[in-house]
PDB file of C-alpha atoms and ligand atoms in Angstrom:
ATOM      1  CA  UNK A 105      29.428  -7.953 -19.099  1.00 36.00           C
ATOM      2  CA  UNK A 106      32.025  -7.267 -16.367  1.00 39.00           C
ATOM      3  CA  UNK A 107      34.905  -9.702 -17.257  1.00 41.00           C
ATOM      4  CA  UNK A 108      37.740 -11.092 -14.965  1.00 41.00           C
ATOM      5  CA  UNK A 109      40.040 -10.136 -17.492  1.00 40.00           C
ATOM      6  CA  UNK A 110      38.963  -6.382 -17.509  1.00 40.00           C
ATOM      7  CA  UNK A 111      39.701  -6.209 -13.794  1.00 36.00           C
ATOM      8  CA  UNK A 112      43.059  -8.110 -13.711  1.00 37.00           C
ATOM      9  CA  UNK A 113      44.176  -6.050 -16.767  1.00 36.00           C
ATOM     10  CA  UNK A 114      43.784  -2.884 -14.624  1.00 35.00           C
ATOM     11  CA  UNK A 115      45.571  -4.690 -11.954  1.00 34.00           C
ATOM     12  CA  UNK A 116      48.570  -5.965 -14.031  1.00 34.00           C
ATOM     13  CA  UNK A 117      48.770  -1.914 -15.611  1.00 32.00           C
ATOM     14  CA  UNK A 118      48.818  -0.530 -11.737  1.00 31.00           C
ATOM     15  CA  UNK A 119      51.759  -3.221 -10.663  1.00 30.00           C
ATOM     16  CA  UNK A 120      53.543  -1.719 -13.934  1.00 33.00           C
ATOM     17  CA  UNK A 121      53.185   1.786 -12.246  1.00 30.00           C
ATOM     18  CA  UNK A 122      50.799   2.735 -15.995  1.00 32.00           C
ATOM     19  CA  UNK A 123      47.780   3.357 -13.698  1.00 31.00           C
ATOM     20  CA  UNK A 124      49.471   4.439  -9.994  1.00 30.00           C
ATOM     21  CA  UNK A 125      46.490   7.347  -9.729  1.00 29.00           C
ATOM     22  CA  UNK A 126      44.008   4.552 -10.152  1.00 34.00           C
ATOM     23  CA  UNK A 127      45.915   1.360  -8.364  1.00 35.00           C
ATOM     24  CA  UNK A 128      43.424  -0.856  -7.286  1.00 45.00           C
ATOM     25  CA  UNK A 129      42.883  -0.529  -3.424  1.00 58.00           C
ATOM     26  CA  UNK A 130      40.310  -1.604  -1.101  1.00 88.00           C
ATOM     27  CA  UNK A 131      37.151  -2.439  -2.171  1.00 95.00           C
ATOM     28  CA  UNK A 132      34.350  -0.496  -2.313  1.00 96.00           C
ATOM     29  CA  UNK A 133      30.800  -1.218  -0.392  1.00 97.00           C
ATOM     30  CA  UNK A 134      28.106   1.451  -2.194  1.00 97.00           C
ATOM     31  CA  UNK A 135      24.410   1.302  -1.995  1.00 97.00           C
ATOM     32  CA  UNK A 136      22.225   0.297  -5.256  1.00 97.00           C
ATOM     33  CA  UNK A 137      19.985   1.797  -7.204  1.00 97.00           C
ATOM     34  CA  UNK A 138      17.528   0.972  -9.859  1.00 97.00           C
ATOM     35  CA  UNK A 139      20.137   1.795 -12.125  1.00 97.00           C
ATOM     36  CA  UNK A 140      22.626  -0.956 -11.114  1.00 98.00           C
ATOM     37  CA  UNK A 141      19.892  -3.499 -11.656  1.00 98.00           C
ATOM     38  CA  UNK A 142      21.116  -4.717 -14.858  1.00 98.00           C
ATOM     39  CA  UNK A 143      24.535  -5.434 -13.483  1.00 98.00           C
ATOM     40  CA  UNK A 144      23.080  -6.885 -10.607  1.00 98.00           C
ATOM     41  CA  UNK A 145      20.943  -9.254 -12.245  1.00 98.00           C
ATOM     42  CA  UNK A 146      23.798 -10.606 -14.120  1.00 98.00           C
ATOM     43  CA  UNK A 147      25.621 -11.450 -11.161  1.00 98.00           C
ATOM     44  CA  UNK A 148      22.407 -12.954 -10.079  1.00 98.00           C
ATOM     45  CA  UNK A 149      21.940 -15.041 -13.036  1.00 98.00           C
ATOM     46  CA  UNK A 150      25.748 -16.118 -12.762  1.00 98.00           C
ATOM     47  CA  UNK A 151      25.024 -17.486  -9.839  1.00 98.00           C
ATOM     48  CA  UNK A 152      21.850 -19.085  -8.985  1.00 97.00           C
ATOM     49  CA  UNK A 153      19.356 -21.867 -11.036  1.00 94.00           C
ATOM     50  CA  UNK A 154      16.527 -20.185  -9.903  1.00 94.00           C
ATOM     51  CA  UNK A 155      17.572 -16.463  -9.825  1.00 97.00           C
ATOM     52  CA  UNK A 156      15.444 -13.346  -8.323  1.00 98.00           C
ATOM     53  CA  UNK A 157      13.241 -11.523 -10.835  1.00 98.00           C
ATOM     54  CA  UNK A 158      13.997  -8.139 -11.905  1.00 98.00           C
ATOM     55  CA  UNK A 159      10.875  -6.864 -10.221  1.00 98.00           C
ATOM     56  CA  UNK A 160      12.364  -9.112  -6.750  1.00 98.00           C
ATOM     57  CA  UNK A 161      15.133  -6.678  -6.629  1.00 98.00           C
ATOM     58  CA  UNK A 162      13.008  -3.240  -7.585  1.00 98.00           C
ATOM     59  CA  UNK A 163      10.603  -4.527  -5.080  1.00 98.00           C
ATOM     60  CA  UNK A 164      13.237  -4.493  -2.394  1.00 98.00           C
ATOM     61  CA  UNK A 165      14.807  -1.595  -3.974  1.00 98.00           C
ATOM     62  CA  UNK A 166      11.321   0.352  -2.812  1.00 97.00           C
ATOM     63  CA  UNK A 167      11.044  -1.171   0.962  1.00 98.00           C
ATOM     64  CA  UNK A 168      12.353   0.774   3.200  1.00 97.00           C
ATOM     65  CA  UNK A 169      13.553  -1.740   5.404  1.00 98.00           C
ATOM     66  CA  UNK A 170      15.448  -3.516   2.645  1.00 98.00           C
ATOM     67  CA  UNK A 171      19.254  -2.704   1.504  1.00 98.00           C
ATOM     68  CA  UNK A 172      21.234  -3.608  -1.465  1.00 98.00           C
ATOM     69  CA  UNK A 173      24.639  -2.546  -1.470  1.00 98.00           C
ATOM     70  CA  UNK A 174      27.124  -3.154  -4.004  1.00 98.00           C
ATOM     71  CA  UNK A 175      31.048  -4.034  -4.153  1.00 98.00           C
ATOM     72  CA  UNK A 176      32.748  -2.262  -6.561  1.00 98.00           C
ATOM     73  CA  UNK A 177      36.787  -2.761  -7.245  1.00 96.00           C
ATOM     74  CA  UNK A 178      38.190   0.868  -7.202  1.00 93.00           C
ATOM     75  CA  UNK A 179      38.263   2.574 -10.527  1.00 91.00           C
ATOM     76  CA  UNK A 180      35.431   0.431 -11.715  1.00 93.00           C
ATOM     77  CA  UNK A 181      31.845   0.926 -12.371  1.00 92.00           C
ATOM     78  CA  UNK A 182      30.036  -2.103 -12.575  1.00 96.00           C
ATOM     79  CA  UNK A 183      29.442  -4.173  -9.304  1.00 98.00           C
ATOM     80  CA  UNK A 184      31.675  -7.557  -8.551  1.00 98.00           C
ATOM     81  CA  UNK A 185      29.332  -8.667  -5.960  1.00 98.00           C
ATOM     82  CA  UNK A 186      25.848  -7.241  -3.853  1.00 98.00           C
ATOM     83  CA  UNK A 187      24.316  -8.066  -1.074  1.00 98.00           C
ATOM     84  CA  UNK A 188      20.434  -8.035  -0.048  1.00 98.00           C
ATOM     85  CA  UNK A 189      19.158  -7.711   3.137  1.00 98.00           C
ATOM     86  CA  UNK A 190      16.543  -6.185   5.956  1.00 98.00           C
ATOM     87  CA  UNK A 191      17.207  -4.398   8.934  1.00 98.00           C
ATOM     88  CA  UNK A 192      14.259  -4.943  11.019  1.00 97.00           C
ATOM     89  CA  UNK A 193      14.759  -3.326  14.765  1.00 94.00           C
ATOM     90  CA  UNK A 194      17.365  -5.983  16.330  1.00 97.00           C
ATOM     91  CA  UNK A 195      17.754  -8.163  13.645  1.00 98.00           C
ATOM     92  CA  UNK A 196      19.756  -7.786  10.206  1.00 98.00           C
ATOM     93  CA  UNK A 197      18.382 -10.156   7.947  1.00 98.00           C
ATOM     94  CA  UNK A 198      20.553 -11.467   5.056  1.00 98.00           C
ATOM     95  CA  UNK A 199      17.689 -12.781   2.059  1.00 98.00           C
ATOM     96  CA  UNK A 200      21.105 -12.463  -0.840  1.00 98.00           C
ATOM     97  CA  UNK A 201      24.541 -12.339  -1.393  1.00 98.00           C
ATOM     98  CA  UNK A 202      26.905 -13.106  -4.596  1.00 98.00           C
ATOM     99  CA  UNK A 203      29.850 -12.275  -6.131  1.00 98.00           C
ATOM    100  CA  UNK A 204      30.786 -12.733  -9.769  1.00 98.00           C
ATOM    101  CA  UNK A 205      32.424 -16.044 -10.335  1.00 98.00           C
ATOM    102  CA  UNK A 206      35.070 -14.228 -12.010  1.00 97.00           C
ATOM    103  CA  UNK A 207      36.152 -12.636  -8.538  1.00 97.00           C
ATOM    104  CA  UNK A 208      35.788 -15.352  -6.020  1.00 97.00           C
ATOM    105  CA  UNK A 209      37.770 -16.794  -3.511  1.00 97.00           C
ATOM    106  CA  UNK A 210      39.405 -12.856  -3.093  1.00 96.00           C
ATOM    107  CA  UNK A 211      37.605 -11.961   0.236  1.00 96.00           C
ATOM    108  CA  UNK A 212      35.065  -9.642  -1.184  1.00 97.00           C
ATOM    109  CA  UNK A 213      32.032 -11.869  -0.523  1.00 98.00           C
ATOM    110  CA  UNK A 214      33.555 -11.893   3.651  1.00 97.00           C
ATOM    111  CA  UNK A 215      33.932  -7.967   3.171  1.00 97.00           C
ATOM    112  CA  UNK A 216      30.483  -7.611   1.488  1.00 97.00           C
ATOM    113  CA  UNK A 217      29.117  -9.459   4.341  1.00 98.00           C
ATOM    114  CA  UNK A 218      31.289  -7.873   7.261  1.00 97.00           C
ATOM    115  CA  UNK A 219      30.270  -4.768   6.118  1.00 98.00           C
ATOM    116  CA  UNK A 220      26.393  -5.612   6.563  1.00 98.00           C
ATOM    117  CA  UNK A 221      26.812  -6.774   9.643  1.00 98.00           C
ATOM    118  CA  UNK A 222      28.598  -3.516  10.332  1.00 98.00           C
ATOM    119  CA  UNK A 223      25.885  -1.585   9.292  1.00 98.00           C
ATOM    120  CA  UNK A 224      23.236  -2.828  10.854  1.00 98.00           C
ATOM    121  CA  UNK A 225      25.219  -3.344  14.326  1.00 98.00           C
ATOM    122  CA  UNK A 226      25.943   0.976  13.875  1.00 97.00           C
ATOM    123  CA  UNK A 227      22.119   0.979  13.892  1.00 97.00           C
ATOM    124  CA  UNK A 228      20.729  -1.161  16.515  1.00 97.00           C
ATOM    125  CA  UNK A 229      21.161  -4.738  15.293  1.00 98.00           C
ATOM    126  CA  UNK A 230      21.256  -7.499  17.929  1.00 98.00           C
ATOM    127  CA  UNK A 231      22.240 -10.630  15.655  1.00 98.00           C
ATOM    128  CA  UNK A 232      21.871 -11.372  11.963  1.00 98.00           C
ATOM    129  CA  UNK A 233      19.665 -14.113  10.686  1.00 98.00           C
ATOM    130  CA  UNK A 234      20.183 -16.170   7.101  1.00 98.00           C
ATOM    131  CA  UNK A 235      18.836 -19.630   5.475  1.00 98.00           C
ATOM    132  CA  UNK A 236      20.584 -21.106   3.017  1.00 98.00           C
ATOM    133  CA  UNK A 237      20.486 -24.388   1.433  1.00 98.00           C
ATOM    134  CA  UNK A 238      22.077 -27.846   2.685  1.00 97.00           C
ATOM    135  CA  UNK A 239      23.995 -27.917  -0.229  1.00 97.00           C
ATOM    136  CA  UNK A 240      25.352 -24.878  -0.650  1.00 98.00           C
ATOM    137  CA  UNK A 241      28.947 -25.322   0.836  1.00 98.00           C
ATOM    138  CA  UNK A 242      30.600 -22.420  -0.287  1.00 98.00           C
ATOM    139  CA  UNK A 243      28.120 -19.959   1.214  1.00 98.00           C
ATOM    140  CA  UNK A 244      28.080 -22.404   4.553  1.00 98.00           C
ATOM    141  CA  UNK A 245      31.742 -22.132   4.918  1.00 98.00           C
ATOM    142  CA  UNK A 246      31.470 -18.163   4.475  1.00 98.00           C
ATOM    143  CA  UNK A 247      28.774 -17.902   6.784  1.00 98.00           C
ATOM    144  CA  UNK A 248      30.677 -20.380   9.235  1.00 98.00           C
ATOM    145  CA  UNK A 249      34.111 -18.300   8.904  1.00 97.00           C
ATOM    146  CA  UNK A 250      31.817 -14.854  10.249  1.00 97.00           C
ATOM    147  CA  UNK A 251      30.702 -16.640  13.396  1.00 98.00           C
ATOM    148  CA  UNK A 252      27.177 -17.787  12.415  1.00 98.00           C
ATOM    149  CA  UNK A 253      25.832 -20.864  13.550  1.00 98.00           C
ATOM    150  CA  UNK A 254      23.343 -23.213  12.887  1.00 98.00           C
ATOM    151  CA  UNK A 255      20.389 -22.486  14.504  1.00 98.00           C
ATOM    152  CA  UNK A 256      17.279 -24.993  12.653  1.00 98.00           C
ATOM    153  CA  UNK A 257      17.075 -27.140   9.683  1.00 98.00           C
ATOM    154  CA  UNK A 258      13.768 -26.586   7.907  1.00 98.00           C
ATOM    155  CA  UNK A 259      12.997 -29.606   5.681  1.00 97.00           C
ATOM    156  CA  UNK A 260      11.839 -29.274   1.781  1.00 97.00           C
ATOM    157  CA  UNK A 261      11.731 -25.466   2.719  1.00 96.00           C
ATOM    158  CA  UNK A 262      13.367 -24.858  -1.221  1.00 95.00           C
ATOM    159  CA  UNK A 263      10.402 -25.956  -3.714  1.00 93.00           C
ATOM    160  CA  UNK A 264       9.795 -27.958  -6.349  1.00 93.00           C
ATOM    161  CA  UNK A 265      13.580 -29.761  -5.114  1.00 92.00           C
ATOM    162  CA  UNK A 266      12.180 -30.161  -2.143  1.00 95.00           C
ATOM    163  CA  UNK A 267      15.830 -28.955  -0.393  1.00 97.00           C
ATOM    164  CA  UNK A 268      16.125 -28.246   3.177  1.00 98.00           C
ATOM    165  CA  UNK A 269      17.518 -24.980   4.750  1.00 98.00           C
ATOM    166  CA  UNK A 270      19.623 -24.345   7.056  1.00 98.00           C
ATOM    167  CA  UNK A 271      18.685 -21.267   9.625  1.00 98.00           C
ATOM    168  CA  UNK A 272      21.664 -20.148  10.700  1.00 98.00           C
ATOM    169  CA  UNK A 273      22.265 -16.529  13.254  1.00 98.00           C
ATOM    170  CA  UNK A 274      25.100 -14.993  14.641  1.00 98.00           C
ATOM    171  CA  UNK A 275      24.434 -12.940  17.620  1.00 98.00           C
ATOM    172  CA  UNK A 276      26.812  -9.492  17.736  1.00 96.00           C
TER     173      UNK A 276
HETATM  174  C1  COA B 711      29.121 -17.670  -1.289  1.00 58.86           C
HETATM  175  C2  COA B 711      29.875 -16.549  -2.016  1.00 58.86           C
HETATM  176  C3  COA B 711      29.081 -15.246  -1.868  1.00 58.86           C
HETATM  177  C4  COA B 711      31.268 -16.388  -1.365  1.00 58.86           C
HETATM  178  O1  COA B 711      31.894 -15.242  -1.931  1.00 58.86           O
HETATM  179  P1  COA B 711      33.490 -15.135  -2.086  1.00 58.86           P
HETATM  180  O2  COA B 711      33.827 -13.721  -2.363  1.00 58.86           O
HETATM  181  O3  COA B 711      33.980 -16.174  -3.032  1.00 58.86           O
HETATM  182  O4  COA B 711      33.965 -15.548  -0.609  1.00 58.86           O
HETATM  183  P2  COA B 711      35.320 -15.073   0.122  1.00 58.86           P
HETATM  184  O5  COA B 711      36.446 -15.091  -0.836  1.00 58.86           O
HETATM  185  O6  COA B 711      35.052 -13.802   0.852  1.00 58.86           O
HETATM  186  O7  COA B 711      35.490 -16.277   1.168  1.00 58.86           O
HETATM  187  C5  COA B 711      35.521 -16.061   2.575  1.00 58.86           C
HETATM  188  C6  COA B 711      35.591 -17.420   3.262  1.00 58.86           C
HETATM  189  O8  COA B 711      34.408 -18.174   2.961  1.00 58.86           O
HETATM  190  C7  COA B 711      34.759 -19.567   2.752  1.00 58.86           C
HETATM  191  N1  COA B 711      34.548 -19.926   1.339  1.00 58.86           N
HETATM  192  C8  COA B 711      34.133 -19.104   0.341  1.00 58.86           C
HETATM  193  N2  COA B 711      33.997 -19.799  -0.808  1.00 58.86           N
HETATM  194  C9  COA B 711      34.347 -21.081  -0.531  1.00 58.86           C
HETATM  195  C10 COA B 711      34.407 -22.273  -1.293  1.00 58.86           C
HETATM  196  N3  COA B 711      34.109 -22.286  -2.611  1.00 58.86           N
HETATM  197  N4  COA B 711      34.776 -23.403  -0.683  1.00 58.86           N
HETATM  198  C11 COA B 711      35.079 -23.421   0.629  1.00 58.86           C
HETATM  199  N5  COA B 711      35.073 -22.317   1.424  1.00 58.86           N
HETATM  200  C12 COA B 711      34.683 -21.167   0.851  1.00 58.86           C
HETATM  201  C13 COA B 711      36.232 -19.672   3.115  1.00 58.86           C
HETATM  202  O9  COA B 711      36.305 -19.893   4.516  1.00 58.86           O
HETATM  203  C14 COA B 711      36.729 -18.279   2.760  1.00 58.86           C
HETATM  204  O10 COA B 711      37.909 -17.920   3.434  1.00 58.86           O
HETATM  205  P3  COA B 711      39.347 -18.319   2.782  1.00 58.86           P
HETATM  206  O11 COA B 711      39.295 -17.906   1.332  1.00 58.86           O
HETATM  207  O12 COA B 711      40.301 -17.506   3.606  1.00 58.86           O
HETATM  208  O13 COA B 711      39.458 -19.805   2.922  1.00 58.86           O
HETATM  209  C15 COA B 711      30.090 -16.921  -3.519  1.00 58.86           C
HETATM  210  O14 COA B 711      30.603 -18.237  -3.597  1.00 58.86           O
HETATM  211  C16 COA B 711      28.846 -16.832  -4.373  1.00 58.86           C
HETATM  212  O15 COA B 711      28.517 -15.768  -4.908  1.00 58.86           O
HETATM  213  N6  COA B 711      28.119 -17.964  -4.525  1.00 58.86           N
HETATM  214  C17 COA B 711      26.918 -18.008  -5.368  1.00 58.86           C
HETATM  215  C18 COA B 711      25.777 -17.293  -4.721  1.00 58.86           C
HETATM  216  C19 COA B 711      25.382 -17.911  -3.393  1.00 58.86           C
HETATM  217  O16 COA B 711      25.309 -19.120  -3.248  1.00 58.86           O
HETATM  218  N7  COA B 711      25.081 -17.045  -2.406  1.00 58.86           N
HETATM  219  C20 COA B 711      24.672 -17.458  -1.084  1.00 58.86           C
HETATM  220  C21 COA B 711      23.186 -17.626  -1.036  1.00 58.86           C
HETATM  221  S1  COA B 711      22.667 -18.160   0.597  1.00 58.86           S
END
């Protein structure tokens, strides 16, 4: 497994001037594959209590309205972060995002996002459409910080909890 320590190793060799061909620069948004579904799911499964299924993600691996798109630091293989979503005619529709809890709180979840927003405005998109749960502060406050707004609560819409979900859009 990808660990923090890994990454900010590489970093700390870079400042030193050890790795200047490799110095850790923007990050990188690539699209997934099936192959990237191991480090995918571990991200996953770092961050959710009831994660997707493997066959979830190959599933929307195979539609061809569905993206998954990976954030890689430079130099590095294995994905810090994905994201999940549709692009249905005017509307980009985020169903997942997460970063590895090792490399929070850096910007790459806001980049990850930015750049599907990006992507689907280069293509047609209108606005961008998400739920996510009442609780779920961190992602609200991303989602906030982009521009989206609340739009409808649906009640007990997460099962067996019973949690309500926020519907929240940003129009471009
Ligand atoms: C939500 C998530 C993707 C954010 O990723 P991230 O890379 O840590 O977010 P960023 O560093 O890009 O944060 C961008 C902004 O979002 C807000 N934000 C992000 N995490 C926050 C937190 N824990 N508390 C408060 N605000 C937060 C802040 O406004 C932040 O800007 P700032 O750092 O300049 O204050 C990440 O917390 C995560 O993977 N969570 C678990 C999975 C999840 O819940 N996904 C959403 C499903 S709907």
């Amino acid at each position: 497994m990808l660990k923090a320590s890994d990454v900010e190793g590489h970093a700390a060799r870079a400042r030193s001037g050890e790795e200047a061909a490799s110095a850790p620069g923007p990050v990188e948004f690539v699209q997934g594959s099936p192959a990237d579904l191991e480090d995918v799911l571990t991200i996953e499964r770092l961050s959710f209590a009831a994660p997707w299924s493997p066959q979830f993600f190959l599933q929307e691996l195979a539609d061809r309205h569905s993206y998954l798109f990976l954030a890689r630091l430079p130099g590095e293989l294995r994905p810090v972060g994905f994201i999940c979503f549709w692009l249905l005619g005017p509307d980009v529709h985020i169903l997942n995002i997460a970063i590895h809890p090792g490399f929070r709180r850096r910007g790459i979840g806001r980049g990850l996002l930015d750049f599907a927003l990006e992507y689907g405005r280069a293509r047609g998109a209108r606005q961008a459409l998400l739920e996510v749960r009442r609780s779920n502060d961190p992602a609200i406050a991303l989602y906030e910080h982009l521009g989206f707004r609340l739009t409808r609560v649906r009640r007990a819409y997460y099962m067996p909890e019973q949690e309500d979900a926020l519907e929240m859009r940003l129009e471009f």
